PDB file of C-alpha atoms in Angstrom:
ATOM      1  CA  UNK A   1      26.824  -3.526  33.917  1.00  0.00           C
ATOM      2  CA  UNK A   2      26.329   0.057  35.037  1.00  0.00           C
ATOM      3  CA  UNK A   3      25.351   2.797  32.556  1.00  0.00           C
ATOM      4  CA  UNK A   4      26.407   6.174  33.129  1.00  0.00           C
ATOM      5  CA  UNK A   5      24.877   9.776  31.999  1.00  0.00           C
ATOM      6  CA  UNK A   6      25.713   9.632  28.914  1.00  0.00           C
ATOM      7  CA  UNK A   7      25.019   6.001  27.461  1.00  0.00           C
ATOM      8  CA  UNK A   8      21.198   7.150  29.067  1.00  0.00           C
ATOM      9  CA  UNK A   9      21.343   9.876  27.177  1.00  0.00           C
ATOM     10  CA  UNK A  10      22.762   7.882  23.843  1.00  0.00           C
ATOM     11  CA  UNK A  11      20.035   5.407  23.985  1.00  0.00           C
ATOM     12  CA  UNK A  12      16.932   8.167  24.743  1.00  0.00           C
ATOM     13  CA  UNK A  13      17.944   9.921  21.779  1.00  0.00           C
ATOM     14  CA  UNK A  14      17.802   6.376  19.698  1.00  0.00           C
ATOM     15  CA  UNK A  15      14.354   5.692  21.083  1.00  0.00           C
ATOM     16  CA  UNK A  16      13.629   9.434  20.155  1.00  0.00           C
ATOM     17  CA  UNK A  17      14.660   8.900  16.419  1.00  0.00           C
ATOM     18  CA  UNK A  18      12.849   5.576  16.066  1.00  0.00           C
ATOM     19  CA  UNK A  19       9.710   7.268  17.725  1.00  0.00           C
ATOM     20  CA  UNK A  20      10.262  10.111  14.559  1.00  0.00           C
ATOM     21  CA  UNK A  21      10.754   7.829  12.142  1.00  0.00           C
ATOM     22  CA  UNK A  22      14.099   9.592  11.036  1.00  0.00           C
ATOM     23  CA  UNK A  23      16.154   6.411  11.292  1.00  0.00           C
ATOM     24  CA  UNK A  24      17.597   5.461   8.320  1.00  0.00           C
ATOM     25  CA  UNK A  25      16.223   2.284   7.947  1.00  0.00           C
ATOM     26  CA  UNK A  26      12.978   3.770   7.228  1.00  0.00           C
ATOM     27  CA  UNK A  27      14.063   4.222   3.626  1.00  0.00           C
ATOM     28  CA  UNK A  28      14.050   0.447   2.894  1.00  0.00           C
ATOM     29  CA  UNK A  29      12.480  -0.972   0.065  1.00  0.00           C
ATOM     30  CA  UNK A  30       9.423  -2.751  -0.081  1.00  0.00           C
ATOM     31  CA  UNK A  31       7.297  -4.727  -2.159  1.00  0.00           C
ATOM     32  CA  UNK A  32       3.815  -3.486  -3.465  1.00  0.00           C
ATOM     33  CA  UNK A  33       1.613  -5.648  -1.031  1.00  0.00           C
ATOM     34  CA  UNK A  34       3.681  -3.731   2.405  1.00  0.00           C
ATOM     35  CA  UNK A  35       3.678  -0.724   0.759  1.00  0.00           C
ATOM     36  CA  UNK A  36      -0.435  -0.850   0.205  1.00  0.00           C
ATOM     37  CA  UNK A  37      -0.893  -1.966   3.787  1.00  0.00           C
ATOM     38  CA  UNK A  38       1.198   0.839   4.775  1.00  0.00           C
ATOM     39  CA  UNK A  39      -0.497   3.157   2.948  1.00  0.00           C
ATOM     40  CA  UNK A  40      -4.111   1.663   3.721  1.00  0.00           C
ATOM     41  CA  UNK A  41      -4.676   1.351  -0.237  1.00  0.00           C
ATOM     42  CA  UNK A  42      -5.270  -1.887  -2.681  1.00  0.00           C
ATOM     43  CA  UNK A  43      -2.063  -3.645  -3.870  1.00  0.00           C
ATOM     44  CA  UNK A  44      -3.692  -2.595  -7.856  1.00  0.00           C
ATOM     45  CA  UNK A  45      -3.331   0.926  -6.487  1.00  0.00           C
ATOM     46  CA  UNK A  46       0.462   0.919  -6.099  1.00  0.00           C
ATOM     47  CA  UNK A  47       0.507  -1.169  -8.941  1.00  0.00           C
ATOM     48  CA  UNK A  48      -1.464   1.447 -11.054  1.00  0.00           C
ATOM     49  CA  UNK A  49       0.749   4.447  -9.831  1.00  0.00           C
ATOM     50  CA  UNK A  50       4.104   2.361  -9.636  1.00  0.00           C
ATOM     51  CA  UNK A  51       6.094   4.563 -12.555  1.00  0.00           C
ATOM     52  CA  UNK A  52       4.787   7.757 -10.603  1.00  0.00           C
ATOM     53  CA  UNK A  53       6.168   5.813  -7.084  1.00  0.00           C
ATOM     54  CA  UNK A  54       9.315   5.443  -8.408  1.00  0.00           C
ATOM     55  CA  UNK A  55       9.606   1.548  -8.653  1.00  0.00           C
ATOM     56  CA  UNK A  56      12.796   0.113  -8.707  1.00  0.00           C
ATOM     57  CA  UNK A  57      12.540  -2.740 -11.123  1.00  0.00           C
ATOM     58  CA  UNK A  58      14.866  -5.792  -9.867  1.00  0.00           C
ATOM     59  CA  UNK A  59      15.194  -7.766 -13.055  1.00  0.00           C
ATOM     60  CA  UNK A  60      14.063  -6.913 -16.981  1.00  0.00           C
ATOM     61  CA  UNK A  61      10.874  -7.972 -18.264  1.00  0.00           C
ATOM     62  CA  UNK A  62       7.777  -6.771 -18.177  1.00  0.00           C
ATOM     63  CA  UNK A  63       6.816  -8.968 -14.913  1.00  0.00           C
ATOM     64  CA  UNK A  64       9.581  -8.276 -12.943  1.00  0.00           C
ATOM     65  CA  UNK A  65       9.638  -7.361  -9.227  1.00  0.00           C
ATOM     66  CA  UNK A  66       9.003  -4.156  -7.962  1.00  0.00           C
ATOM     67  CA  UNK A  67      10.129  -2.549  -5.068  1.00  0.00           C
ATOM     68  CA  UNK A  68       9.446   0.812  -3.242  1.00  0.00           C
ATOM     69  CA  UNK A  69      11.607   3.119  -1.210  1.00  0.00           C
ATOM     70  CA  UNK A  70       9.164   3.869   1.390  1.00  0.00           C
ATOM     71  CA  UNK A  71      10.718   7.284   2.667  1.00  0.00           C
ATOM     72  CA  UNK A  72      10.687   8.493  -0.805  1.00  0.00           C
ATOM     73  CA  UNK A  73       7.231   7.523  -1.536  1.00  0.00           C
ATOM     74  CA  UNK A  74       5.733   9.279   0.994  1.00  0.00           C
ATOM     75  CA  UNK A  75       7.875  12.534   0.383  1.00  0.00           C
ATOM     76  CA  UNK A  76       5.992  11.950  -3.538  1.00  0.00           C
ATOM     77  CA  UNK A  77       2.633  11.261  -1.654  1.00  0.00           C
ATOM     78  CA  UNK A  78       3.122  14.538   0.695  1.00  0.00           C
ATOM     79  CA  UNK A  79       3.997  17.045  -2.494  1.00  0.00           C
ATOM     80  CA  UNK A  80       1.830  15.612  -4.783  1.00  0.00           C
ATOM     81  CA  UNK A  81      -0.843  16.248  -1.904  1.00  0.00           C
ATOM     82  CA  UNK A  82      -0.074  19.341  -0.484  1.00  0.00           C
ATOM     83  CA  UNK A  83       1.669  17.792   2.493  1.00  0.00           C
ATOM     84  CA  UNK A  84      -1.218  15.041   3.471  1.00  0.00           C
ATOM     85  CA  UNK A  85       0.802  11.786   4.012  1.00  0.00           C
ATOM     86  CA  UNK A  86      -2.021   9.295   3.275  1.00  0.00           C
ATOM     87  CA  UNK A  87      -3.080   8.833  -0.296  1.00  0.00           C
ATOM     88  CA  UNK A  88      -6.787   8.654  -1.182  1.00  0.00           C
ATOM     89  CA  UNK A  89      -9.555   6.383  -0.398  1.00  0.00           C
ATOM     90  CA  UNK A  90      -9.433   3.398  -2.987  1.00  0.00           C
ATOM     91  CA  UNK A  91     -12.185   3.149  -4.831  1.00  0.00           C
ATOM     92  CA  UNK A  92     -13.397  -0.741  -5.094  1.00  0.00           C
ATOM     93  CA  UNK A  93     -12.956  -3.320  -7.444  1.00  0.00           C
ATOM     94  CA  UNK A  94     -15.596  -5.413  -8.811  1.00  0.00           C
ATOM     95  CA  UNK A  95     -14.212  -8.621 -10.061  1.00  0.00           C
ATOM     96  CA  UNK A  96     -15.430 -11.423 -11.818  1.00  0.00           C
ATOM     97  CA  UNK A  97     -18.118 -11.509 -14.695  1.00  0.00           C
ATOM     98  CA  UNK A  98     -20.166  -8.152 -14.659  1.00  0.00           C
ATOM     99  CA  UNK A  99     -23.448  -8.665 -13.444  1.00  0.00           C
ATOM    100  CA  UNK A 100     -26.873  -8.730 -16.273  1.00  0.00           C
ATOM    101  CA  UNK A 101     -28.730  -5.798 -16.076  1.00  0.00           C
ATOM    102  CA  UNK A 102     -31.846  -5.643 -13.204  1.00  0.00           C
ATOM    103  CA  UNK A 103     -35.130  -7.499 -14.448  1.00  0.00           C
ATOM    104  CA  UNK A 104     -38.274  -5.257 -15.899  1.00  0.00           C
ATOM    105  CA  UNK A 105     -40.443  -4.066 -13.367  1.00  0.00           C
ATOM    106  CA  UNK A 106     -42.627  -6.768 -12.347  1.00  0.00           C
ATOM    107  CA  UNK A 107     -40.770  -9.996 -13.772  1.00  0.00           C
ATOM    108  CA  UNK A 108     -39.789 -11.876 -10.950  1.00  0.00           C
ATOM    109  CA  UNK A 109     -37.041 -14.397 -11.470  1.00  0.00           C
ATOM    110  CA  UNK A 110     -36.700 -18.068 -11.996  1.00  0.00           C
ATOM    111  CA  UNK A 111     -35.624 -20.071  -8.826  1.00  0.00           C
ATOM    112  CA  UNK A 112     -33.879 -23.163 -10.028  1.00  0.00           C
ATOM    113  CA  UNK A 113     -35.293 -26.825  -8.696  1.00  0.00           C
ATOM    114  CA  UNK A 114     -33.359 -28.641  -5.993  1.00  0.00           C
ATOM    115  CA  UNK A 115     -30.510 -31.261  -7.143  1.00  0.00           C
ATOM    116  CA  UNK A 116     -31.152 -34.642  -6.884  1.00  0.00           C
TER     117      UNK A 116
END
């Protein structure tokens, strides 16, 4: 198989539009977990901003899949930022029980005995 000028030329300016990101593909839907890793945010994030991502809900009910159209969410993310792609830091979630408050100054705390 020999390739001539212009299949070279055919398949550079592929690569080129992969290398852009202007392929069309790029516009697939996601769920919320890709779409936080490709954003570098929690999965609660998206979840938290999903109406304002324009989430395409695949089924009714209020537990029903989501998915994202990535293009489109990062043409939100760039306006609503004045053109910075990547959303803010997350801030962290605590989870569990909250913790008791700190001891009084000077009360030191209990250590429990060994098991048995």
């Amino acid at each position: 198989m020999k390739l001539d000028a212009d299949d070279i030329e055919a398949v550079a300016a592929r690569v080129v539009e992969l290398l852009e990101g202007r392929d069309d593909s790029s516009s697939r839907l996601v769920d919320a977990a890709t779409l936080a890793r490709t954003l570098r945010v929690d999965r609660d994030w998206v979840y938290a901003r999903a109406r304002e991502l324009e989430a395409i809900r695949l089924s009714d009910g209020p537990r029903a899949p989501l998915r994202f159209d990535l293009r489109r969410v990062r043409e939100l993310l760039a306006v609503r930022n004045g053109s910075r792609a990547r959303p803010a830091e997350p801030t962290p979630r605590r989870r569990g029980r909250p913790r008791k408050s700190a001891l009084p100054p000077g009360v030191k705390p209990v250590r429990a005995r060994p098991s048995r």
